[in-house]
Amino acid sequence: MEPIGRRQALQLGALGVAGVVIGGVGFFQTRGLAPPAAGGAALVEPPMLRSREGILRVELEAAERQVTVAGQRATVLSFNGQVPGPTLVALPGDRLKVTMVNRLGSPTNLHVHGLHVSPQANSDNPFVSIDPGEKFDYEFAIPLGHPPGMYWYHPHPHGLVADQVFGGLYGAIIIDGGPDLPTTRERVLVISDLTLDDAGRVTPVPTGAAMMGREGELVLVNGQLNPELSAQPGERERWRVVNACTSRYLRLALPGQQVQLLGMDSDVQAHPTEVDEVLLAPGNRADLLVTAREGTSALRTLDYDRGSVDMGMMGGRSSASGPVTIATLTVAGSAVAPLPLVPDRPSQADLRAQEPSRRRELTLRAGMGGMGAGMGMRFTIDGKEFDHERVDQEVHAGALEEWTIRNLAPMDHPFHLHVWPMQVVKQDGVTLAEPMWRDVVNVPAGGQTVVRIAFDDFTGRTVYHCHILDHEDAGMMGVVEVT
Ligand code: C2O
Ligand code: CU
Ligand code: CU
């Protein structure tokens, strides 16, 4: 476990640098404001690019650049010189035309995480590889009736995903078009983590950390360290939060404020439920309503123990991350008039009324390779590492299937399927009463999760994998082909 004292020391170190820079440009004279609290800077959101007349055309250039992150100049990977990349906003029925330009030193590609779009050709095809110096024209046709919500994009070249995402390549996608909710404002919060060395470069991951899944020492919101949010009492904000961390689970809490969950991933709950905390595995998104109450509240990620790596005779390596303050909300000023109630939304599809046409079991394992495989750790699904030429699951188009995902490892693995959302029916041995839709489901250490999937609308080959991206790179991924 990373000593908390050290992490805090590192954060304070970075804040010290930010303070010097602000002082140096005459912050007090030019703004005439009181000095900011620790962390200080107001939250900045990534620029939004919206579709027009059914089309959103974007060029995304992936390159190493000097960017301000965590309040300092750093050399990181970026889309269009920004961390996070721009937020892409579209409507069901729209087309996203994205030209991906690779100015990295290694191959890359683009994945639109959670979108229900074709996995073929130049759509959400994880088998595309764009060489350094090349570009590729993607086109994602978003079906009418696509669930509104927040999705995200990131590269997906097998073996390099963790380095590229950790390095700074991620951005949000919003599919608009849900019923309007009475809110004062909306915010996009892209949470990621990162470790920088003294020269402001991304620290390479030590092997042991990659086995567990690397966690950065700095936890960032929109590339900022502990940014400042402000509101007036009674204001209602909609927060769209993505966990873009490579491996870190976020157990978010905002004590002192009223927080309601509208849904996660493509899930749209009929009515908001009040929550004390929300657990986001890597890749998950949360759609939250925050009703502001006077005072100052820290948005924190609490302790989460995601288990340990079984190192056999070498002993174990465990990870418990948090708690860390990642943003500060200050609620002050005069109270606003109460907002209208949030209307109920239509209830969601429920796949439990029909009998599945097929049941499958997938088994996740992580452990020492055994004599034949040498001393390395192996990360497998059904005993096999990823092979892009092998089809692991053949599915009939239109089938309704039930998948039981078993985790035989002593650590959690967040299971993700591309293209088709999963309805979680059983988690931690508990059968769920209400429909719950996810594209990443946590499968706890030694536990299992049961999901149903309707393989509708598209055919083709795509992947499912652990969303601890170091594990995906190590082989914990398989291929599903729908024909
Ligand atoms: Cu966000 Cu295949 O992953
Ligand atoms: Cu994905
Ligand atoms: Cu994993």
Tab-separated table of C-alpha atoms and ligand atoms in Angstrom:
chain	number	residue	atom	x	y	z
A	1	MET	CA	0.000	0.000	0.000
A	2	GLU	CA	1.227	3.445	-0.944
A	3	PRO	CA	1.907	5.361	2.282
A	4	ILE	CA	-0.633	8.136	2.531
A	5	GLY	CA	1.859	10.496	4.100
A	6	ARG	CA	4.012	10.328	1.002
A	7	ARG	CA	1.121	10.959	-1.352
A	8	GLN	CA	0.030	13.980	0.645
A	9	ALA	CA	3.583	15.277	0.715
A	10	LEU	CA	3.737	14.996	-3.060
A	11	GLN	CA	0.479	16.867	-3.460
A	12	LEU	CA	1.630	19.598	-1.147
A	13	GLY	CA	4.860	19.806	-3.113
A	14	ALA	CA	2.959	20.360	-6.344
A	15	LEU	CA	0.710	22.931	-4.701
A	16	GLY	CA	3.752	24.825	-3.540
A	17	VAL	CA	4.892	25.123	-7.146
A	18	ALA	CA	1.449	26.356	-8.242
A	19	GLY	CA	1.509	28.987	-5.494
A	20	VAL	CA	4.854	30.349	-6.662
A	21	VAL	CA	3.683	30.606	-10.261
A	22	ILE	CA	0.491	32.436	-9.321
A	23	GLY	CA	2.437	34.856	-7.107
A	24	GLY	CA	4.913	35.449	-9.915
A	25	VAL	CA	2.327	36.759	-12.345
A	26	GLY	CA	0.895	39.234	-9.879
A	27	PHE	CA	-2.242	37.314	-9.050
A	28	PHE	CA	-3.243	39.622	-6.207
A	29	GLN	CA	-2.867	42.893	-8.090
A	30	THR	CA	-4.513	41.799	-11.307
A	31	ARG	CA	-7.451	40.001	-9.776
A	32	GLY	CA	-7.795	41.817	-6.474
A	33	LEU	CA	-8.872	38.581	-4.829
A	34	ALA	CA	-8.069	36.846	-1.593
A	35	PRO	CA	-5.385	34.189	-1.959
A	36	PRO	CA	-6.859	30.871	-3.049
A	37	ALA	CA	-7.213	27.977	-0.629
A	38	ALA	CA	-4.835	25.051	-1.107
A	39	GLY	CA	-5.360	23.722	-4.617
A	40	GLY	CA	-6.946	26.994	-5.404
A	41	ALA	CA	-7.572	27.248	-9.095
A	42	ALA	CA	-11.157	27.312	-10.322
A	43	LEU	CA	-12.285	24.157	-12.122
A	44	VAL	CA	-11.739	24.365	-15.874
A	45	GLU	CA	-13.756	22.075	-18.118
A	46	PRO	CA	-12.519	20.639	-21.400
A	47	PRO	CA	-13.883	22.549	-24.424
A	48	MET	CA	-17.111	21.114	-25.856
A	49	LEU	CA	-17.414	20.333	-29.551
A	50	ARG	CA	-21.051	19.910	-30.571
A	51	SER	CA	-22.556	18.249	-33.621
A	52	ARG	CA	-24.367	20.408	-36.160
A	53	GLU	CA	-27.086	19.167	-38.469
A	54	GLY	CA	-26.357	15.595	-37.515
A	55	ILE	CA	-22.577	15.631	-37.906
A	56	LEU	CA	-19.618	16.245	-35.653
A	57	ARG	CA	-16.304	16.488	-37.505
A	58	VAL	CA	-13.239	16.438	-35.308
A	59	GLU	CA	-9.540	15.967	-35.740
A	60	LEU	CA	-7.864	14.397	-32.735
A	61	GLU	CA	-4.093	14.593	-32.763
A	62	ALA	CA	-2.393	12.318	-30.257
A	63	ALA	CA	1.051	13.710	-29.410
A	64	GLU	CA	3.485	14.258	-26.580
A	65	ARG	CA	3.253	17.921	-25.602
A	66	GLN	CA	4.085	20.372	-22.853
A	67	VAL	CA	0.810	20.916	-21.054
A	68	THR	CA	-0.185	22.388	-17.702
A	69	VAL	CA	-1.353	19.519	-15.527
A	70	ALA	CA	-1.561	19.383	-11.746
A	71	GLY	CA	-0.663	23.079	-11.725
A	72	GLN	CA	2.709	22.619	-13.403
A	73	ARG	CA	4.225	22.398	-16.854
A	74	ALA	CA	4.522	18.740	-17.694
A	75	THR	CA	5.446	16.643	-20.707
A	76	VAL	CA	2.544	14.288	-21.223
A	77	LEU	CA	0.490	12.699	-23.995
A	78	SER	CA	-2.419	14.797	-25.157
A	79	PHE	CA	-5.230	15.060	-27.648
A	80	ASN	CA	-4.930	18.400	-29.474
A	81	GLY	CA	-2.520	19.654	-26.819
A	82	GLN	CA	-5.059	19.228	-24.029
A	83	VAL	CA	-5.518	16.916	-21.061
A	84	PRO	CA	-8.278	15.769	-21.085
A	85	GLY	CA	-9.108	16.022	-24.793
A	86	PRO	CA	-12.176	17.956	-25.934
A	87	THR	CA	-15.649	16.781	-24.896
A	88	LEU	CA	-17.559	15.541	-27.949
A	89	VAL	CA	-21.299	16.236	-27.778
A	90	ALA	CA	-23.779	14.595	-30.153
A	91	LEU	CA	-27.369	13.407	-30.395
A	92	PRO	CA	-28.797	9.964	-31.146
A	93	GLY	CA	-28.923	9.635	-34.931
A	94	ASP	CA	-25.782	11.764	-35.421
A	95	ARG	CA	-22.521	10.802	-37.081
A	96	LEU	CA	-19.162	11.342	-35.406
A	97	LYS	CA	-16.436	11.749	-37.991
A	98	VAL	CA	-13.117	11.663	-36.210
A	99	THR	CA	-9.774	11.887	-37.931
A	100	MET	CA	-7.248	10.388	-35.558
A	101	VAL	CA	-3.723	11.645	-36.185
A	102	ASN	CA	-0.896	9.655	-34.631
A	103	ARG	CA	2.077	11.826	-33.673
A	104	LEU	CA	3.140	9.388	-30.965
A	105	GLY	CA	6.235	7.224	-31.143
A	106	SER	CA	4.129	4.038	-31.133
A	107	PRO	CA	1.025	2.653	-32.875
A	108	THR	CA	-2.347	3.735	-31.572
A	109	ASN	CA	-6.064	3.761	-32.403
A	110	LEU	CA	-9.302	5.105	-30.966
A	111	HIS	CA	-12.081	3.455	-28.978
A	112	VAL	CA	-15.410	5.079	-28.117
A	113	HIS	CA	-16.023	3.434	-24.763
A	114	GLY	CA	-19.655	2.519	-24.060
A	115	LEU	CA	-21.127	3.694	-27.361
A	116	HIS	CA	-23.516	1.244	-28.967
A	117	VAL	CA	-22.081	1.497	-32.491
A	118	SER	CA	-20.773	-0.962	-35.074
A	119	PRO	CA	-17.443	-2.669	-34.270
A	120	GLN	CA	-16.586	-3.044	-37.959
A	121	ALA	CA	-14.412	-1.285	-40.552
A	122	ASN	CA	-13.763	2.345	-39.574
A	123	SER	CA	-16.321	2.362	-36.742
A	124	ASP	CA	-15.433	1.212	-33.182
A	125	ASN	CA	-12.951	-1.374	-34.432
A	126	PRO	CA	-10.328	-2.248	-31.799
A	127	PHE	CA	-8.239	-4.138	-34.394
A	128	VAL	CA	-7.352	-0.974	-36.341
A	129	SER	CA	-3.717	0.060	-35.908
A	130	ILE	CA	-2.504	3.545	-36.833
A	131	ASP	CA	1.274	3.762	-37.236
A	132	PRO	CA	3.278	6.767	-36.048
A	133	GLY	CA	2.918	9.622	-38.549
A	134	GLU	CA	-0.277	8.143	-40.028
A	135	LYS	CA	-3.900	9.129	-39.683
A	136	PHE	CA	-7.193	7.263	-39.826
A	137	ASP	CA	-10.729	8.451	-40.547
A	138	TYR	CA	-13.253	7.013	-38.128
A	139	GLU	CA	-16.977	7.320	-38.572
A	140	PHE	CA	-19.328	6.367	-35.764
A	141	ALA	CA	-23.027	6.279	-36.646
A	142	ILE	CA	-24.947	6.716	-33.410
A	143	PRO	CA	-28.282	4.915	-33.693
A	144	LEU	CA	-31.551	6.703	-33.049
A	145	GLY	CA	-32.654	5.511	-29.646
A	146	HIS	CA	-29.060	5.388	-28.322
A	147	PRO	CA	-29.203	5.878	-24.537
A	148	PRO	CA	-28.284	9.437	-23.571
A	149	GLY	CA	-25.432	9.788	-21.125
A	150	MET	CA	-21.708	10.193	-20.769
A	151	TYR	CA	-19.288	7.961	-22.591
A	152	TRP	CA	-15.597	8.465	-23.295
A	153	TYR	CA	-12.804	7.879	-25.769
A	154	HIS	CA	-9.296	6.556	-25.368
A	155	PRO	CA	-6.693	4.621	-27.399
A	156	HIS	CA	-6.851	0.808	-27.507
A	157	PRO	CA	-3.639	-0.634	-29.043
A	158	HIS	CA	-3.089	-3.938	-27.258
A	159	GLY	CA	0.048	-3.845	-25.108
A	160	LEU	CA	0.210	-0.038	-25.046
A	161	VAL	CA	-3.192	0.973	-23.710
A	162	ALA	CA	-2.143	1.572	-20.111
A	163	ASP	CA	0.867	3.716	-21.073
A	164	GLN	CA	-1.154	5.805	-23.504
A	165	VAL	CA	-4.150	6.379	-21.229
A	166	PHE	CA	-1.996	6.960	-18.135
A	167	GLY	CA	0.106	9.354	-20.218
A	168	GLY	CA	-2.930	11.611	-20.811
A	169	LEU	CA	-5.005	10.316	-23.754
A	170	TYR	CA	-8.689	10.403	-22.786
A	171	GLY	CA	-11.719	12.597	-23.286
A	172	ALA	CA	-15.471	12.615	-22.645
A	173	ILE	CA	-18.361	12.000	-25.037
A	174	ILE	CA	-21.864	13.176	-24.191
A	175	ILE	CA	-24.900	11.800	-25.973
A	176	ASP	CA	-27.541	14.410	-25.316
A	177	GLY	CA	-31.222	14.115	-25.857
A	178	GLY	CA	-32.538	12.802	-22.551
A	179	PRO	CA	-35.411	14.623	-20.884
A	180	ASP	CA	-34.318	18.040	-19.639
A	181	LEU	CA	-33.664	18.078	-15.906
A	182	PRO	CA	-34.207	21.219	-13.857
A	183	THR	CA	-30.630	22.061	-12.902
A	184	THR	CA	-28.650	25.248	-12.407
A	185	ARG	CA	-25.616	24.005	-14.334
A	186	GLU	CA	-23.832	20.943	-15.622
A	187	ARG	CA	-20.205	20.019	-15.113
A	188	VAL	CA	-17.982	17.450	-16.755
A	189	LEU	CA	-15.468	15.925	-14.352
A	190	VAL	CA	-12.864	13.675	-15.944
A	191	ILE	CA	-10.915	12.008	-13.146
A	192	SER	CA	-7.522	10.503	-13.900
A	193	ASP	CA	-4.295	9.791	-12.076
A	194	LEU	CA	-0.701	10.394	-12.963
A	195	THR	CA	2.816	10.290	-11.548
A	196	LEU	CA	5.317	12.931	-12.679
A	197	ASP	CA	9.033	13.024	-11.980
A	198	ASP	CA	10.956	16.159	-10.989
A	199	ALA	CA	11.386	17.138	-14.630
A	200	GLY	CA	7.621	16.966	-15.176
A	201	ARG	CA	7.710	13.760	-17.183
A	202	VAL	CA	5.380	10.804	-16.773
A	203	THR	CA	7.085	8.210	-14.578
A	204	PRO	CA	7.456	4.786	-16.212
A	205	VAL	CA	5.624	2.072	-14.358
A	206	PRO	CA	7.625	-0.387	-12.229
A	207	THR	CA	6.811	-4.039	-13.058
A	208	GLY	CA	5.313	-4.837	-9.680
A	209	ALA	CA	2.972	-1.887	-9.989
A	210	ALA	CA	1.870	-3.019	-13.443
A	211	MET	CA	0.888	-6.415	-12.053
A	212	MET	CA	-1.331	-4.831	-9.473
A	213	GLY	CA	-2.372	-2.142	-11.956
A	214	ARG	CA	-0.553	1.183	-11.727
A	215	GLU	CA	-2.022	4.014	-9.674
A	216	GLY	CA	-0.721	7.540	-10.149
A	217	GLU	CA	0.300	9.602	-7.145
A	218	LEU	CA	-1.664	12.640	-8.326
A	219	VAL	CA	-5.433	12.319	-8.680
A	220	LEU	CA	-6.635	14.925	-11.172
A	221	VAL	CA	-9.994	16.395	-12.121
A	222	ASN	CA	-9.875	17.711	-15.692
A	223	GLY	CA	-6.082	17.670	-15.361
A	224	GLN	CA	-6.183	19.859	-12.237
A	225	LEU	CA	-5.114	19.140	-8.694
A	226	ASN	CA	-7.878	19.830	-6.176
A	227	PRO	CA	-9.737	22.454	-8.229
A	228	GLU	CA	-12.232	24.781	-6.621
A	229	LEU	CA	-15.959	24.648	-7.480
A	230	SER	CA	-18.415	27.230	-6.230
A	231	ALA	CA	-22.183	27.396	-5.977
A	232	GLN	CA	-24.953	29.160	-4.079
A	233	PRO	CA	-27.136	27.372	-1.530
A	234	GLY	CA	-30.039	25.583	-3.206
A	235	GLU	CA	-28.429	25.374	-6.623
A	236	ARG	CA	-28.679	21.971	-8.279
A	237	GLU	CA	-25.793	20.791	-10.402
A	238	ARG	CA	-25.522	17.818	-12.682
A	239	TRP	CA	-22.083	16.266	-12.513
A	240	ARG	CA	-21.014	13.881	-15.220
A	241	VAL	CA	-18.038	11.993	-13.842
A	242	VAL	CA	-15.763	9.559	-15.660
A	243	ASN	CA	-13.163	7.356	-14.026
A	244	ALA	CA	-10.379	7.557	-16.604
A	245	CYS	CA	-7.786	6.194	-14.159
A	246	THR	CA	-5.759	3.295	-15.493
A	247	SER	CA	-6.374	1.090	-12.438
A	248	ARG	CA	-7.599	3.182	-9.522
A	249	TYR	CA	-11.089	2.580	-8.163
A	250	LEU	CA	-12.853	5.769	-7.101
A	251	ARG	CA	-15.121	5.639	-4.091
A	252	LEU	CA	-16.473	9.166	-4.292
A	253	ALA	CA	-18.081	11.011	-1.405
A	254	LEU	CA	-19.045	14.648	-0.923
A	255	PRO	CA	-19.955	14.942	2.759
A	256	GLY	CA	-22.191	17.870	3.700
A	257	GLN	CA	-23.922	18.020	0.314
A	258	GLN	CA	-26.985	16.262	-1.049
A	259	VAL	CA	-25.852	13.822	-3.727
A	260	GLN	CA	-28.264	11.806	-5.873
A	261	LEU	CA	-27.415	9.165	-8.428
A	262	LEU	CA	-29.184	9.438	-11.779
A	263	GLY	CA	-27.395	6.470	-13.278
A	264	MET	CA	-24.072	4.996	-14.225
A	265	ASP	CA	-22.656	4.184	-17.663
A	266	SER	CA	-25.659	3.913	-20.026
A	267	ASP	CA	-27.990	3.289	-17.087
A	268	VAL	CA	-30.852	5.796	-16.690
A	269	GLN	CA	-32.605	5.338	-13.358
A	270	ALA	CA	-36.312	6.244	-13.304
A	271	HIS	CA	-35.822	8.410	-10.214
A	272	PRO	CA	-32.702	9.761	-8.577
A	273	THR	CA	-31.582	7.985	-5.394
A	274	GLU	CA	-29.796	9.752	-2.594
A	275	VAL	CA	-26.338	8.268	-1.992
A	276	ASP	CA	-23.493	8.731	0.481
A	277	GLU	CA	-20.881	7.421	-1.906
A	278	VAL	CA	-20.484	6.071	-5.416
A	279	LEU	CA	-17.986	3.407	-6.457
A	280	LEU	CA	-16.536	3.830	-9.929
A	281	ALA	CA	-14.340	1.039	-11.236
A	282	PRO	CA	-11.896	2.104	-13.963
A	283	GLY	CA	-13.960	3.023	-17.036
A	284	ASN	CA	-17.258	3.621	-15.195
A	285	ARG	CA	-19.130	6.942	-15.344
A	286	ALA	CA	-21.577	8.402	-12.832
A	287	ASP	CA	-24.387	10.851	-13.527
A	288	LEU	CA	-24.940	12.797	-10.311
A	289	LEU	CA	-27.189	15.546	-9.013
A	290	VAL	CA	-25.627	17.711	-6.339
A	291	THR	CA	-27.922	20.047	-4.433
A	292	ALA	CA	-25.713	22.654	-2.793
A	293	ARG	CA	-25.811	23.287	0.942
A	294	GLU	CA	-23.940	26.149	2.567
A	295	GLY	CA	-20.375	25.354	3.598
A	296	THR	CA	-17.228	23.925	2.130
A	297	SER	CA	-17.126	20.255	1.158
A	298	ALA	CA	-14.291	18.117	-0.061
A	299	LEU	CA	-14.964	15.747	-2.937
A	300	ARG	CA	-12.972	12.764	-1.796
A	301	THR	CA	-12.137	9.330	-2.979
A	302	LEU	CA	-12.277	7.044	0.065
A	303	ASP	CA	-10.219	3.948	0.844
A	304	TYR	CA	-10.864	1.068	-1.446
A	305	ASP	CA	-9.127	-2.271	-1.077
A	306	ARG	CA	-9.113	-4.026	-4.409
A	307	GLY	CA	-7.099	-6.965	-3.146
A	308	SER	CA	-3.627	-8.268	-3.783
A	309	VAL	CA	-1.524	-9.978	-6.377
A	310	ASP	CA	-0.853	-13.603	-5.574
A	311	MET	CA	2.908	-13.810	-6.004
A	312	GLY	CA	3.096	-17.423	-4.876
A	313	MET	CA	6.299	-17.950	-2.912
A	314	MET	CA	7.318	-14.339	-3.375
A	315	GLY	CA	4.576	-13.144	-1.051
A	316	GLY	CA	1.766	-10.752	-1.827
A	317	ARG	CA	1.472	-7.193	-2.991
A	318	SER	CA	-1.707	-5.428	-2.057
A	319	SER	CA	-3.358	-2.236	-3.030
A	320	ALA	CA	-5.592	-0.040	-0.988
A	321	SER	CA	-5.928	3.433	-2.390
A	322	GLY	CA	-7.292	6.642	-0.963
A	323	PRO	CA	-8.419	8.684	0.806
A	324	VAL	CA	-7.585	11.714	-1.333
A	325	THR	CA	-9.311	15.076	-1.673
A	326	ILE	CA	-9.775	15.628	-5.391
A	327	ALA	CA	-11.852	18.821	-5.531
A	328	THR	CA	-13.360	21.371	-3.175
A	329	LEU	CA	-16.902	22.719	-3.413
A	330	THR	CA	-17.607	26.011	-1.675
A	331	VAL	CA	-21.255	26.935	-1.268
A	332	ALA	CA	-21.844	30.543	-0.222
A	333	GLY	CA	-23.977	33.597	-0.971
A	334	SER	CA	-27.726	33.978	-0.981
A	335	ALA	CA	-29.944	30.941	-1.328
A	336	VAL	CA	-31.642	30.528	-4.696
A	337	ALA	CA	-35.361	29.828	-5.122
A	338	PRO	CA	-36.095	26.079	-4.914
A	339	LEU	CA	-35.955	24.312	-8.269
A	340	PRO	CA	-38.822	22.192	-9.613
A	341	LEU	CA	-38.749	18.488	-8.705
A	342	VAL	CA	-36.786	16.193	-10.976
A	343	PRO	CA	-39.387	14.412	-13.122
A	344	ASP	CA	-39.436	10.608	-13.301
A	345	ARG	CA	-37.857	9.139	-16.380
A	346	PRO	CA	-39.160	6.130	-18.329
A	347	SER	CA	-38.289	2.780	-16.756
A	348	GLN	CA	-35.501	0.867	-18.460
A	349	ALA	CA	-35.485	-2.251	-20.564
A	350	ASP	CA	-35.274	-5.443	-18.499
A	351	LEU	CA	-33.885	-8.600	-20.101
A	352	ARG	CA	-35.065	-10.854	-17.279
A	353	ALA	CA	-38.487	-11.522	-18.765
A	354	GLN	CA	-37.017	-13.771	-21.490
A	355	GLU	CA	-35.103	-17.000	-21.218
A	356	PRO	CA	-31.499	-16.571	-22.448
A	357	SER	CA	-30.686	-18.573	-25.552
A	358	ARG	CA	-27.291	-19.455	-24.128
A	359	ARG	CA	-25.410	-19.321	-20.870
A	360	ARG	CA	-21.622	-18.964	-20.712
A	361	GLU	CA	-19.044	-18.883	-17.949
A	362	LEU	CA	-15.902	-16.812	-18.252
A	363	THR	CA	-13.104	-17.244	-15.736
A	364	LEU	CA	-10.608	-14.544	-14.867
A	365	ARG	CA	-7.289	-15.603	-13.394
A	366	ALA	CA	-4.167	-13.770	-12.314
A	367	GLY	CA	-1.236	-15.584	-10.814
A	368	MET	CA	2.203	-16.987	-11.203
A	369	GLY	CA	2.699	-18.683	-14.547
A	370	GLY	CA	3.948	-22.026	-13.247
A	371	MET	CA	7.080	-23.903	-14.275
A	372	GLY	CA	6.549	-23.873	-18.036
A	373	ALA	CA	5.758	-20.205	-18.223
A	374	GLY	CA	8.719	-19.051	-16.137
A	375	MET	CA	8.416	-16.703	-13.240
A	376	GLY	CA	6.089	-14.123	-14.811
A	377	MET	CA	2.549	-13.352	-13.730
A	378	ARG	CA	-0.170	-14.423	-16.144
A	379	PHE	CA	-3.421	-12.548	-16.648
A	380	THR	CA	-5.915	-14.751	-18.466
A	381	ILE	CA	-9.549	-15.289	-19.349
A	382	ASP	CA	-10.464	-18.982	-19.531
A	383	GLY	CA	-6.781	-19.812	-19.197
A	384	LYS	CA	-5.721	-17.893	-22.298
A	385	GLU	CA	-4.008	-14.613	-23.042
A	386	PHE	CA	-5.449	-12.367	-25.741
A	387	ASP	CA	-4.872	-13.369	-29.356
A	388	HIS	CA	-6.403	-11.092	-31.962
A	389	GLU	CA	-6.620	-13.977	-34.435
A	390	ARG	CA	-8.623	-16.266	-32.164
A	391	VAL	CA	-12.372	-15.986	-31.627
A	392	ASP	CA	-13.222	-16.904	-28.041
A	393	GLN	CA	-16.992	-16.484	-28.077
A	394	GLU	CA	-19.165	-17.025	-31.148
A	395	VAL	CA	-22.548	-15.429	-30.732
A	396	HIS	CA	-25.601	-15.369	-33.001
A	397	ALA	CA	-26.808	-11.927	-33.984
A	398	GLY	CA	-29.862	-10.993	-31.955
A	399	ALA	CA	-29.169	-13.591	-29.230
A	400	LEU	CA	-29.926	-12.913	-25.602
A	401	GLU	CA	-27.161	-14.453	-23.508
A	402	GLU	CA	-26.346	-14.775	-19.843
A	403	TRP	CA	-22.683	-14.567	-18.904
A	404	THR	CA	-21.340	-15.504	-15.491
A	405	ILE	CA	-17.970	-13.888	-14.955
A	406	ARG	CA	-15.983	-15.662	-12.264
A	407	ASN	CA	-12.922	-14.170	-10.680
A	408	LEU	CA	-10.497	-16.715	-9.237
A	409	ALA	CA	-7.873	-14.084	-8.433
A	410	PRO	CA	-7.280	-12.471	-5.032
A	411	MET	CA	-7.921	-9.039	-6.519
A	412	ASP	CA	-10.894	-7.314	-8.151
A	413	HIS	CA	-11.128	-7.155	-11.943
A	414	PRO	CA	-13.499	-4.697	-13.665
A	415	PHE	CA	-14.981	-6.561	-16.662
A	416	HIS	CA	-15.794	-4.531	-19.775
A	417	LEU	CA	-17.548	-5.462	-23.024
A	418	HIS	CA	-17.440	-3.240	-26.095
A	419	VAL	CA	-20.519	-2.263	-28.167
A	420	TRP	CA	-23.221	-4.101	-26.206
A	421	PRO	CA	-24.243	-2.912	-22.740
A	422	MET	CA	-24.632	-5.506	-19.985
A	423	GLN	CA	-27.593	-5.774	-17.658
A	424	VAL	CA	-26.252	-6.831	-14.273
A	425	VAL	CA	-28.573	-9.418	-12.745
A	426	LYS	CA	-26.484	-10.760	-9.870
A	427	GLN	CA	-23.637	-9.136	-8.014
A	428	ASP	CA	-21.789	-10.432	-4.949
A	429	GLY	CA	-24.366	-13.241	-4.718
A	430	VAL	CA	-27.268	-10.778	-4.549
A	431	THR	CA	-29.987	-10.879	-7.215
A	432	LEU	CA	-30.817	-7.317	-8.188
A	433	ALA	CA	-34.396	-6.126	-7.961
A	434	GLU	CA	-34.189	-3.283	-10.480
A	435	PRO	CA	-32.638	-3.202	-13.939
A	436	MET	CA	-29.041	-1.976	-13.825
A	437	TRP	CA	-27.068	-1.362	-17.013
A	438	ARG	CA	-23.294	-1.115	-17.151
A	439	ASP	CA	-20.492	-1.397	-19.641
A	440	VAL	CA	-17.957	-2.072	-16.872
A	441	VAL	CA	-18.923	-4.403	-14.009
A	442	ASN	CA	-16.719	-5.091	-11.063
A	443	VAL	CA	-16.011	-8.747	-10.400
A	444	PRO	CA	-14.759	-8.855	-6.830
A	445	ALA	CA	-11.765	-10.960	-5.753
A	446	GLY	CA	-12.929	-14.562	-5.473
A	447	GLY	CA	-16.461	-13.582	-6.498
A	448	GLN	CA	-18.672	-13.569	-9.552
A	449	THR	CA	-21.013	-11.264	-11.439
A	450	VAL	CA	-23.874	-12.377	-13.695
A	451	VAL	CA	-24.954	-10.231	-16.641
A	452	ARG	CA	-27.366	-10.500	-19.543
A	453	ILE	CA	-26.512	-9.176	-22.956
A	454	ALA	CA	-28.769	-8.652	-25.977
A	455	PHE	CA	-26.500	-8.916	-29.016
A	456	ASP	CA	-28.707	-6.660	-31.110
A	457	ASP	CA	-28.206	-4.230	-33.982
A	458	PHE	CA	-24.631	-5.031	-35.053
A	459	THR	CA	-22.469	-7.901	-36.203
A	460	GLY	CA	-18.699	-8.217	-36.211
A	461	ARG	CA	-15.743	-8.861	-33.974
A	462	THR	CA	-14.865	-6.945	-30.860
A	463	VAL	CA	-13.346	-7.467	-27.411
A	464	TYR	CA	-14.114	-7.848	-23.730
A	465	HIS	CA	-11.427	-7.312	-21.133
A	466	CYS	CA	-10.353	-6.244	-17.675
A	467	HIS	CA	-10.431	-2.439	-17.505
A	468	ILE	CA	-7.369	-2.352	-15.282
A	469	LEU	CA	-5.498	-1.434	-18.414
A	470	ASP	CA	-2.219	-3.013	-17.317
A	471	HIS	CA	-4.109	-6.324	-17.083
A	472	GLU	CA	-5.660	-5.824	-20.505
A	473	ASP	CA	-2.177	-5.195	-21.927
A	474	ALA	CA	-0.893	-8.328	-20.171
A	475	GLY	CA	-3.522	-10.429	-21.951
A	476	MET	CA	-6.709	-10.367	-19.882
A	477	MET	CA	-8.845	-9.840	-22.985
A	478	GLY	CA	-10.853	-11.994	-25.349
A	479	VAL	CA	-12.588	-11.733	-28.721
A	480	VAL	CA	-16.332	-12.058	-29.309
A	481	GLU	CA	-17.689	-12.466	-32.818
A	482	VAL	CA	-21.337	-11.845	-33.581
A	483	THR	CA	-22.598	-13.310	-36.847
B	1	C2O	CU1	-12.503	1.684	-22.112
B	1	C2O	CU2	-11.820	-1.643	-24.316
B	1	C2O	O1	-12.090	-0.036	-23.186
B	2	CU	CU	-14.588	0.159	-24.088
B	3	CU	CU	-7.742	-7.002	-13.932
